[in-house]
GROMACS .gro file of C-alpha atoms in nm:
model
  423
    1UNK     CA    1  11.717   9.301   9.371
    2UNK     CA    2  11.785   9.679   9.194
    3UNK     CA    3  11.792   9.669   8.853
    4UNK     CA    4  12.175   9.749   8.669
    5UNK     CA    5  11.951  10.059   8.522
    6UNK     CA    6  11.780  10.199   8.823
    7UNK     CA    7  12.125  10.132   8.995
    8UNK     CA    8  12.368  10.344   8.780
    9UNK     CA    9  12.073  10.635   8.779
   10UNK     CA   10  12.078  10.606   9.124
   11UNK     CA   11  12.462  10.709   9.141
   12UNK     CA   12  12.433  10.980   8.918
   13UNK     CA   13  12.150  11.135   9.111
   14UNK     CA   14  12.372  11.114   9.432
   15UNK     CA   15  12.707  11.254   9.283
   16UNK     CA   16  12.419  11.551   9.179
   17UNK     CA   17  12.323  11.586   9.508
   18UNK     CA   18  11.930  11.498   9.421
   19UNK     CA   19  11.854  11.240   9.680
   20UNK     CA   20  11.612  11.105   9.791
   21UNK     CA   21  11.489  10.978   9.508
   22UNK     CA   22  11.148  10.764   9.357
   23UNK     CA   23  11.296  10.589   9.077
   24UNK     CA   24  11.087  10.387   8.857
   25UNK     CA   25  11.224  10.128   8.553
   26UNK     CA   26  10.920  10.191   8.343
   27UNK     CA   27  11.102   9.873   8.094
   28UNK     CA   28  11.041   9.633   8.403
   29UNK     CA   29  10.707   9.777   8.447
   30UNK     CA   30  10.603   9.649   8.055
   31UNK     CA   31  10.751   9.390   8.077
   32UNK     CA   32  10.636   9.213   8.437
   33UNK     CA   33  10.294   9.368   8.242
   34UNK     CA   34  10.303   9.193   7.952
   35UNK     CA   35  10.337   8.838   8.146
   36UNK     CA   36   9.971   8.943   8.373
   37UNK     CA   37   9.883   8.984   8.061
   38UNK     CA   38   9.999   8.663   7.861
   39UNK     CA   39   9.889   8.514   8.150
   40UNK     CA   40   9.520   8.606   8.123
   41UNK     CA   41   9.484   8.536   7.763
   42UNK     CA   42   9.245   8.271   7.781
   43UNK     CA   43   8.942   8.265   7.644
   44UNK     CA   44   8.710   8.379   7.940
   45UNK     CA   45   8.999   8.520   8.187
   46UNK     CA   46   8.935   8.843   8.297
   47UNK     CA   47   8.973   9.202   8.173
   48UNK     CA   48   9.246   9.384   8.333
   49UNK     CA   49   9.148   9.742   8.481
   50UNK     CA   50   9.448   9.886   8.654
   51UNK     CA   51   9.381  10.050   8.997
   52UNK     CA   52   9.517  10.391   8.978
   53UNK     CA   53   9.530  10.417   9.364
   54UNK     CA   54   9.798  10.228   9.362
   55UNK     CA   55  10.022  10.440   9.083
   56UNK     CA   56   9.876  10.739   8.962
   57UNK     CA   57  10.173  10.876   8.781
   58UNK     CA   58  10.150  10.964   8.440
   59UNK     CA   59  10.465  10.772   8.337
   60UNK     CA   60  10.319  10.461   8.472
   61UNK     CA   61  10.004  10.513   8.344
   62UNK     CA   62  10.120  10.544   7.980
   63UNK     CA   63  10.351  10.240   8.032
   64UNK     CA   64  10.072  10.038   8.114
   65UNK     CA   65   9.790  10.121   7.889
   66UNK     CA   66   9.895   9.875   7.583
   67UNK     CA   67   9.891   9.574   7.882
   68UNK     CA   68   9.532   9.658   8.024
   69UNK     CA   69   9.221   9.686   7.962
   70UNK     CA   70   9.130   9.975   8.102
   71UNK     CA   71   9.219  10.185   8.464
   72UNK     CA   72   8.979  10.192   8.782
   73UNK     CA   73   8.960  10.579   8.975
   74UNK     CA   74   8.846  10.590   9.295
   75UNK     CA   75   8.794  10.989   9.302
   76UNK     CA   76   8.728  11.278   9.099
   77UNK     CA   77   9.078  11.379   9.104
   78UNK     CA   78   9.207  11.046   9.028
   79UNK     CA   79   8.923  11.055   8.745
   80UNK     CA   80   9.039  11.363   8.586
   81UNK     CA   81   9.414  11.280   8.606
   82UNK     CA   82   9.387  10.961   8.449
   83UNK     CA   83   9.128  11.101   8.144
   84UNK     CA   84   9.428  11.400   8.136
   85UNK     CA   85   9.705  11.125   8.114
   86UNK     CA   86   9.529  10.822   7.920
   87UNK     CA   87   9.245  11.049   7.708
   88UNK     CA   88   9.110  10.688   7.479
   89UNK     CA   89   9.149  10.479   7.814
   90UNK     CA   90   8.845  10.269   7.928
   91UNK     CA   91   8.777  10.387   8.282
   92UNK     CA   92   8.552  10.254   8.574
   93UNK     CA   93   8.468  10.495   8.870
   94UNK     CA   94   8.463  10.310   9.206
   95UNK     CA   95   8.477  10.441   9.587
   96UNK     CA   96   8.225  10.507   9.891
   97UNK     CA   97   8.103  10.822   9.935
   98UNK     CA   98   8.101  11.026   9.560
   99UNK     CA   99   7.951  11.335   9.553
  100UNK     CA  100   7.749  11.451   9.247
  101UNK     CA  101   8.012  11.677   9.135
  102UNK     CA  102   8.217  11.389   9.088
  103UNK     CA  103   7.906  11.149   8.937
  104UNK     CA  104   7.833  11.444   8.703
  105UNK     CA  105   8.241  11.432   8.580
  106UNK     CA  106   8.219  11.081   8.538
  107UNK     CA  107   7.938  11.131   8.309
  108UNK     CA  108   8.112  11.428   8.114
  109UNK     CA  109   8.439  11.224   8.076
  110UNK     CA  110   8.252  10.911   7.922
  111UNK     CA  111   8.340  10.642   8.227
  112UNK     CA  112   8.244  10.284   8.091
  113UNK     CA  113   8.105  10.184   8.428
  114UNK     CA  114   8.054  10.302   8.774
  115UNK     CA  115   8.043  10.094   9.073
  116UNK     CA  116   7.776  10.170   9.286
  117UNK     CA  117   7.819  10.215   9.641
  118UNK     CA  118   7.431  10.191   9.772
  119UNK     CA  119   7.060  10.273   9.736
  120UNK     CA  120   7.123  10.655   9.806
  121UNK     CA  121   7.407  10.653   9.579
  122UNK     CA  122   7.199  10.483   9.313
  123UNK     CA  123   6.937  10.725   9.313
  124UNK     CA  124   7.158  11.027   9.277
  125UNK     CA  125   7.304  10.905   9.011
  126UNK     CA  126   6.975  10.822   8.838
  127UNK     CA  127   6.820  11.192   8.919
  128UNK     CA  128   7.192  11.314   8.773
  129UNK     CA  129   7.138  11.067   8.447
  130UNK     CA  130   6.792  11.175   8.404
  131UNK     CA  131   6.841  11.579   8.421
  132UNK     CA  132   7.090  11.540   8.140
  133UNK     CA  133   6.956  11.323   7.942
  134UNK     CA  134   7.226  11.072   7.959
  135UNK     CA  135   7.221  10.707   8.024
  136UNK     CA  136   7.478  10.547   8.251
  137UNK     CA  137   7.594  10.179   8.287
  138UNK     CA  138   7.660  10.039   8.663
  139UNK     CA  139   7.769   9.777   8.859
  140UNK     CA  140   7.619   9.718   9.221
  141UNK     CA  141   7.908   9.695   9.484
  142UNK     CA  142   7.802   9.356   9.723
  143UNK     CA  143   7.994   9.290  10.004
  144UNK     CA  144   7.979   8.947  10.142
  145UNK     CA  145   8.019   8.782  10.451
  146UNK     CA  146   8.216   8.501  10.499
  147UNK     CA  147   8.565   8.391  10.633
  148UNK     CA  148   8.829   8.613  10.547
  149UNK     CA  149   9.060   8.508  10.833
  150UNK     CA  150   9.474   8.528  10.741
  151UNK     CA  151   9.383   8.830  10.471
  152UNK     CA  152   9.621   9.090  10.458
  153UNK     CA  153   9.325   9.326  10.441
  154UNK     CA  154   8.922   9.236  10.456
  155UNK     CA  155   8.688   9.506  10.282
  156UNK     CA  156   8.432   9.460  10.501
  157UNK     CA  157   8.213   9.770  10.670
  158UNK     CA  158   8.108  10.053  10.480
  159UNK     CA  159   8.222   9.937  10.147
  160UNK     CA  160   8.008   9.815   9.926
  161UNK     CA  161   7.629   9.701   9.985
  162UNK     CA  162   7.561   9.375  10.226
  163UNK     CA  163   7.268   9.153  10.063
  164UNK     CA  164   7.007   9.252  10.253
  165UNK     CA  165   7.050   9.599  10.191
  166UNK     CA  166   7.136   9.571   9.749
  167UNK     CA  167   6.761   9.433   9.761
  168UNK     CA  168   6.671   9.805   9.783
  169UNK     CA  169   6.825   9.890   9.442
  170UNK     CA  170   6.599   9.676   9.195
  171UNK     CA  171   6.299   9.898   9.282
  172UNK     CA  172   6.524  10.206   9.178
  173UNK     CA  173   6.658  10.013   8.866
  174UNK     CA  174   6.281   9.933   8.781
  175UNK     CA  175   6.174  10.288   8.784
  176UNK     CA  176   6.535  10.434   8.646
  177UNK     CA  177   6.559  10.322   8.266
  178UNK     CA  178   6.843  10.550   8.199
  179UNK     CA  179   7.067  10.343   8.479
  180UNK     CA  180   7.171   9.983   8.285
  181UNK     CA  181   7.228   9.712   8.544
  182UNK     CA  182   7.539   9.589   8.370
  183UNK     CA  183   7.665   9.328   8.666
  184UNK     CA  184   7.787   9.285   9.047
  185UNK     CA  185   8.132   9.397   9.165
  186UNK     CA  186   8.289   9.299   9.422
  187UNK     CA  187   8.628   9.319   9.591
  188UNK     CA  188   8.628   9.128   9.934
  189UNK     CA  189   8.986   9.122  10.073
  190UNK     CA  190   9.341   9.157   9.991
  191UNK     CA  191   9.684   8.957  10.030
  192UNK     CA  192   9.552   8.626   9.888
  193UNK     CA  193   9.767   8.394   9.639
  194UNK     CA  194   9.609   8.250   9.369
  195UNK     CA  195   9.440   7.939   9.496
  196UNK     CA  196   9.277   8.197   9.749
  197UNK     CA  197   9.176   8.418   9.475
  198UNK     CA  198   9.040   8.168   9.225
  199UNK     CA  199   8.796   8.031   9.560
  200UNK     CA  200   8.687   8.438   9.624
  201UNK     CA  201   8.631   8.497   9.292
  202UNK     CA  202   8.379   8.151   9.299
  203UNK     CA  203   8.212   8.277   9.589
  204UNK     CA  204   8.146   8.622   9.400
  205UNK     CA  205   8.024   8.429   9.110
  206UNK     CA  206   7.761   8.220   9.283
  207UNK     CA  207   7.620   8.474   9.489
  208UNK     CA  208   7.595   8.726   9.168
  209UNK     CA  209   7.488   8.493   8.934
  210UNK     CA  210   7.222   8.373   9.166
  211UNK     CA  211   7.103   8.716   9.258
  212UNK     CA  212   7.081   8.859   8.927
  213UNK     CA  213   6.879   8.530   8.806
  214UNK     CA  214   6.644   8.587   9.085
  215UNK     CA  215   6.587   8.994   8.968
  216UNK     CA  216   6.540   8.869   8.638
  217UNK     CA  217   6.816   9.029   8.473
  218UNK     CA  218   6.834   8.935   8.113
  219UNK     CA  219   7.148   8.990   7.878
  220UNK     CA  220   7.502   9.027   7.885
  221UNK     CA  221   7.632   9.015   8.192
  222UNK     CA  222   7.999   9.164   8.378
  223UNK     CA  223   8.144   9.049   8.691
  224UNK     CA  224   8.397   9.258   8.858
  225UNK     CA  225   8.622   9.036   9.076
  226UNK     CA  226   8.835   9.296   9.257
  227UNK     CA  227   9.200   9.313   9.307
  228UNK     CA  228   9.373   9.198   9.595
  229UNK     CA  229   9.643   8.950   9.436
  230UNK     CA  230   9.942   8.911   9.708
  231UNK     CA  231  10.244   9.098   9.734
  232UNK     CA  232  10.508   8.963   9.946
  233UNK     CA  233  10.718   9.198  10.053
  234UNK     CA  234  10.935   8.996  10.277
  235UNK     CA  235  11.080   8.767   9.986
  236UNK     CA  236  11.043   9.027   9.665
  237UNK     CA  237  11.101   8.740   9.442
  238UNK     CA  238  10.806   8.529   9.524
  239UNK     CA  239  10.510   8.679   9.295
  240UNK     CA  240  10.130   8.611   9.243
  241UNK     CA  241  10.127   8.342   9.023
  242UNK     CA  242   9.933   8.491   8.737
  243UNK     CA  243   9.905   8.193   8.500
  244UNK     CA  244   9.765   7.938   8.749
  245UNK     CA  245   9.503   8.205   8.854
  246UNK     CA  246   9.427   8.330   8.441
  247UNK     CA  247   9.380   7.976   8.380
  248UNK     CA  248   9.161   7.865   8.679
  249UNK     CA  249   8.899   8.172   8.689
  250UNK     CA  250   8.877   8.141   8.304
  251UNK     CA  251   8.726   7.804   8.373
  252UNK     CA  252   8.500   7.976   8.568
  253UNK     CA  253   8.337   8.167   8.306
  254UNK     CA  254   8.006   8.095   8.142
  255UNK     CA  255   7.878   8.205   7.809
  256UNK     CA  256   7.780   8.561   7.778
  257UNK     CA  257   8.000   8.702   8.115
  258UNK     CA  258   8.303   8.910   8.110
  259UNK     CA  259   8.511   8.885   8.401
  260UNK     CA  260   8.713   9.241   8.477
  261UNK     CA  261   8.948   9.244   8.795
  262UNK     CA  262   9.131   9.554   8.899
  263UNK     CA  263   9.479   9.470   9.051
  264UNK     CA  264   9.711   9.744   9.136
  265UNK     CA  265   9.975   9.668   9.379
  266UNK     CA  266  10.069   9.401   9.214
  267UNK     CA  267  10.126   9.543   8.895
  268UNK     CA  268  10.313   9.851   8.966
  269UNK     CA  269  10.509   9.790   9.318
  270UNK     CA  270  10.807   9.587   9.166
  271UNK     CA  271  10.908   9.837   8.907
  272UNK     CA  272  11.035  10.136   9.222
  273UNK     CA  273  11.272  10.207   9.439
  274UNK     CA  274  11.331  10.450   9.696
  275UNK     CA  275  11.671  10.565   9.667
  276UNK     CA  276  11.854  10.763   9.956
  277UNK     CA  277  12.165  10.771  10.133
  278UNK     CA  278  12.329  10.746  10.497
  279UNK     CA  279  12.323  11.081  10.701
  280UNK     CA  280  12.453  10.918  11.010
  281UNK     CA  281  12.562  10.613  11.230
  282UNK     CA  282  12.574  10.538  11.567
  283UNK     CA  283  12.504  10.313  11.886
  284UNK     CA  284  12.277  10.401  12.114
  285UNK     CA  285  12.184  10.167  12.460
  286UNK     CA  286  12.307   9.824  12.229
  287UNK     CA  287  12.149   9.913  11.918
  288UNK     CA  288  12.296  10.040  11.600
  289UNK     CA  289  12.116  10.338  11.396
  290UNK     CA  290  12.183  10.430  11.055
  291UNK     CA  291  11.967  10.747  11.012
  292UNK     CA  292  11.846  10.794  10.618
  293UNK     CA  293  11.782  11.129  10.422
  294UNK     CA  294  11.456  11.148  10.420
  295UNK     CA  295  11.259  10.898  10.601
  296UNK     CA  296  10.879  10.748  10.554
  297UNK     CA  297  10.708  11.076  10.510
  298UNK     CA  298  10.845  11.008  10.158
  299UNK     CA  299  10.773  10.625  10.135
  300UNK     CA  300  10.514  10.544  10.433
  301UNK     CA  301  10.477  10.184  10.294
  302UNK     CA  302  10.716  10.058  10.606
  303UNK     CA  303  10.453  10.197  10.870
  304UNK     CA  304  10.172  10.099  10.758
  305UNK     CA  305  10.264   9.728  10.705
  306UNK     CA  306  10.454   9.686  10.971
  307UNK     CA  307  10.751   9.568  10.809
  308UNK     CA  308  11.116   9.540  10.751
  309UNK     CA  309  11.096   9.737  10.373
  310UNK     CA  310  11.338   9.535  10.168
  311UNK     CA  311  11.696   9.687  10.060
  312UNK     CA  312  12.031   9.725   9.915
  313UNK     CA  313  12.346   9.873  10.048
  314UNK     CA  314  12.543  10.028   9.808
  315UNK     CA  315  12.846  10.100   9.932
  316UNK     CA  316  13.050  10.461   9.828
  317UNK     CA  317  13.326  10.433  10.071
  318UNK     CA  318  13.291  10.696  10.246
  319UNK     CA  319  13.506  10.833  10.555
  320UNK     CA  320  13.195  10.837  10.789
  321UNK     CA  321  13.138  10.625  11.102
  322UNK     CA  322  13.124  10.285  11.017
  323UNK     CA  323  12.941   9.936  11.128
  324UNK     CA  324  12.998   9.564  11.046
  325UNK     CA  325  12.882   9.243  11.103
  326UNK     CA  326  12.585   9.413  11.322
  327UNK     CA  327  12.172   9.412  11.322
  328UNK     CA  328  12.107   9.792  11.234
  329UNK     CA  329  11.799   9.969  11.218
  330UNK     CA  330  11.738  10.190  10.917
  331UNK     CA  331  11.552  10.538  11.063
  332UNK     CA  332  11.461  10.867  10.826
  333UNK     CA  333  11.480  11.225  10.972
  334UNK     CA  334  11.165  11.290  11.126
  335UNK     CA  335  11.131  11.340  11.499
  336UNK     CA  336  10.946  11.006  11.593
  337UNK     CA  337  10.999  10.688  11.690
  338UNK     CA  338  10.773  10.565  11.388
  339UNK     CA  339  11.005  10.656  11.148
  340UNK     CA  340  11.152  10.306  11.077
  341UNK     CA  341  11.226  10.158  10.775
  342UNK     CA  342  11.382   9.842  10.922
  343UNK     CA  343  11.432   9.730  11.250
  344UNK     CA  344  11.784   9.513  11.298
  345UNK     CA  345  11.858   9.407  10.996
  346UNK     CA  346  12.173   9.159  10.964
  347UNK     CA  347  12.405   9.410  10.786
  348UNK     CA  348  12.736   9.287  10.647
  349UNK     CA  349  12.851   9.687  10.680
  350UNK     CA  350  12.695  10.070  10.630
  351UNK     CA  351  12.870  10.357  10.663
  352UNK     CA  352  12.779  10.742  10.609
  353UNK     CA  353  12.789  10.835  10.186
  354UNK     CA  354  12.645  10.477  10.151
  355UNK     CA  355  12.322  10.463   9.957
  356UNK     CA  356  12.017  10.276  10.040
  357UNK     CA  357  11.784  10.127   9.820
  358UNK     CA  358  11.481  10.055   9.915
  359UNK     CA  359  11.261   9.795   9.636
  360UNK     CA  360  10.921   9.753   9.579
  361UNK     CA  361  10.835  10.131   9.607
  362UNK     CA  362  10.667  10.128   9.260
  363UNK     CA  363  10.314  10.120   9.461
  364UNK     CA  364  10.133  10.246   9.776
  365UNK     CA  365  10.427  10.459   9.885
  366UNK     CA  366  10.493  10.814   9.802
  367UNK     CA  367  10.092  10.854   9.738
  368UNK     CA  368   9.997  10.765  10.056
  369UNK     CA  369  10.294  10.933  10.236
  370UNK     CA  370  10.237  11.262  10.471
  371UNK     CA  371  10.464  11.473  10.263
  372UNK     CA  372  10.544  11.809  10.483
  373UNK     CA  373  10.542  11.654  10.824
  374UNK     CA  374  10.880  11.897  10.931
  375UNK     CA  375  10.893  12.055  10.590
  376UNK     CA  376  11.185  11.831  10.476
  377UNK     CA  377  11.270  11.847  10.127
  378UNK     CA  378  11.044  11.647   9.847
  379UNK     CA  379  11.223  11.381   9.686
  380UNK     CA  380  11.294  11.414   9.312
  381UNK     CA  381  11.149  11.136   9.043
  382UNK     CA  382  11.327  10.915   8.764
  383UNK     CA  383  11.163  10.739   8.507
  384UNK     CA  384  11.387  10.489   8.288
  385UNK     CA  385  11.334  10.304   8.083
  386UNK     CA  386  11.143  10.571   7.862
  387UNK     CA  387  11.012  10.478   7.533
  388UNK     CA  388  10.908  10.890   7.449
  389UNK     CA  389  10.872  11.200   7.613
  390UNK     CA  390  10.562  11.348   7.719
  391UNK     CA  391  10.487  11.676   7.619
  392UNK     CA  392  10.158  11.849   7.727
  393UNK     CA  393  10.214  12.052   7.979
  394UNK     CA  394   9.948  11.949   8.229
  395UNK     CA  395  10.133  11.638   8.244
  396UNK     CA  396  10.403  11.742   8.318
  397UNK     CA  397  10.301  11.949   8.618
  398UNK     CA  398  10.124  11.650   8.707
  399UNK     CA  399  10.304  11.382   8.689
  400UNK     CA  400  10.677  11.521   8.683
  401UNK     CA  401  10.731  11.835   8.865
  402UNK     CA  402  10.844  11.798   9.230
  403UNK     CA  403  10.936  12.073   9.483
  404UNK     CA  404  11.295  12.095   9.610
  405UNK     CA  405  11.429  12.364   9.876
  406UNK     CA  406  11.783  12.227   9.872
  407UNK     CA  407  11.987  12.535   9.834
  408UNK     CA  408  11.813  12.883   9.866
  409UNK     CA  409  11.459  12.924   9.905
  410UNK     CA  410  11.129  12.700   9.826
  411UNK     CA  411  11.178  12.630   9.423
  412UNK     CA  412  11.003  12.378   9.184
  413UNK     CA  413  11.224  12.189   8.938
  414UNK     CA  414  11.169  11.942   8.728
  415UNK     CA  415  11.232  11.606   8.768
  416UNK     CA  416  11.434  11.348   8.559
  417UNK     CA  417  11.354  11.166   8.262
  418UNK     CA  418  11.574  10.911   8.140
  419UNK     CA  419  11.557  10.841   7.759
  420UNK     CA  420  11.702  10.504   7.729
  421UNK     CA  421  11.526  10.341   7.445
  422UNK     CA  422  11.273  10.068   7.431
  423UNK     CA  423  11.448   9.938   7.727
   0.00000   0.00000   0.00000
């Protein structure tokens, strides 16, 4: 359901002719962030590291960073964006395949932890520590077998280190004193509700606690649970439910761990919407098309899950061709047949000059989108809900300018902020 304020920003960007549009209600974003957090308040519930894959903006970013803990990067560039955007935030440096450029940058902009990805990996990053004189705190990265059947997504493969293979880190460890075994992360599939979760995150602790007992690894010890929390994207309003898992992993913990999980998508995916508006409408062999501004080169979400992305119709009475009471399919601009929002949704009417709305855009969906596919125009961004402006520069190329060539010529512009109080 689109929120009064993203709705009424959503009309003034179309009677300005700046659609599409990402627009994000950075007050629902605090405070759907402040229950995760209430929620895992317990004594022993996890730590809450924000995966920046799923959000990188800097708006969202600096929303988030009283609710959490700390952010998780998954790249250099992710690594120096989020130090640019959040410079005091706790950070942990995950991902296969890091280079030692990027090991060396994680080092030079103080990140808490990294997640090791295997032996090889582990001994770069010792040689790295040991040439400058620095030492570095890691977590191993298992991956467990084990039935993951019905998951929206199972991280199996080359992520992470099976158990056979980790066993060829402790000699490394041994002989690397300026590499501090801090703990076992893990992050074994994705889509699960809470009961699901709560069992996972068990199975993590057994096997890590087990294995690190056997190494004889003394101290305290941190256990990195992963993300992964369900999103449902065919009934928006049913969410993870946060305070059944807080309350059920915190029983979990013993004295002396810290648990640390690392949602993302289910933080920041309720708090956008893709706004755009109705180019065309016609029939075509039975079926009704409403073709979209646009289309999922902007917001690839749709594709990739193999969904109907939720919406709203608002109507603008326009003088356009018209349907009612018909299944339509919602299709962008591009010149494939992949380019499908929705496929026959009941619609109660659409007409050209309508707008769609298109919710739960606030994660996984410009960032992963393939942006000049036909050179069609980049969408502009809204952020309401602001509590301050941002200032430095950098951060504003990042995280707010967008290119336009509506009109004459390629151009950057700027895009909207909102100031609309605490919100």
């Amino acid at each position: 359901m689109i929120t009064r304020l993203v709705e009424d920003h959503a009309q003034a960007l179309a009677g300005k002719g700046e659609l599409p549009a990402f627009v994000y209600d950075l007050a629902a974003l605090r405070e759907h962030a402040a229950e995760v957090k209430a929620a895992l308040s317990a004594p022993g519930a996890p730590e809450i590291f924000y995966a920046a894959k799923a959000n990188p903006d800097a708006p969202i970013l600096q929303a988030l960073a009283p609710y959490v803990d700390g952010i998780e990067v998954a790249s250099g560039g992710e690594l120096a964006h989020v130090r640019e955007a959040l410079p005091d935030a706790r950070l942990a440096f995950g991902g296969p395949g890091k280079t030692d450029d990027e090991l060396c940058l994680a080092l030079d902009l103080g990140v808490e932890r990294i997640h090791v990805e295997s032996p090889y990996e582990l001994t770069r990053l010792a040689d790295i520590a040991a040439t400058s004189g620095r030492e570095v705190d890691v977590l191993l990265r298992v991956n467990l077998a084990g039935d993951r059947s019905g998951v929206a997504l199972a991280m199996s493969g080359p992520f992470g280190m099976d158990p056979n293979l980790i066993e060829s880190c402790t000699g490394i460890l041994e002989n690397s004193p300026q590499v501090r075994l801090c703990g076992i992360h893990a992050h074994l599939a994705s889509g699960l509700d809470a009961s699901a979760m709560v069992a996972q995150s068990a199975e993590i602790l057994a096997w890590g606690r087990a294995w690190l007992d056997r190494i004889g690894h003394t101290g305290p010890r941190e256990f990195n649970l992963g993300g992964g929390m369900a999103v449902d994207y065919a009934t928006p309003d049913t969410r993870f439910d946060w305070k059944q898992y807080g309350a059920d992993v915190a029983a979990l913990a013993e004295p002396g761990e810290t648990l640390r999980i690392e949602p993302g998508r289910s933080i920041s995916v309720y708090a956008g919407w893709y706004i755009t508006e109705v180019l065309d409408v016609k029939k075509a062999h039975g079926q009704w098309y409403a073709v979209l501004r646009g289309g999922t080169i902007h917001i690839r979400t749709p594709v990739t899950k193999q969904h109907n992305h939720p919406h709203d119709v608002l109507t603008c009475n326009g003088n356009g061709p018209t349907v009612a009471g018909e299944p339509v399919t919602l299709v962008g601009q591009l010149c494939t047949q992949k380019d499908v929002f929705a496929r026959e949704v009941p619609t109660d009417r659409i007409a050209v000059g309508d707008l769609v709305a298109f919710s739960m855009a606030g994660a996984y969906a410009w960032n992963i989108s393939h942006h000049d596919f036909l050179m069609h125009p980049k969408p502009t961004f809204a952020y309401v809900g602001v509590k301050y402006a941002l200032t430095n520069p950098r951060q504003l190329r990042q995280g707010f300018v967008v290119k336009s060539n509506r009109g004459k010529g390629l151009t950057e512009k700027s895009a909207h902020l909102f100031f609309s109080g605490a919100g």
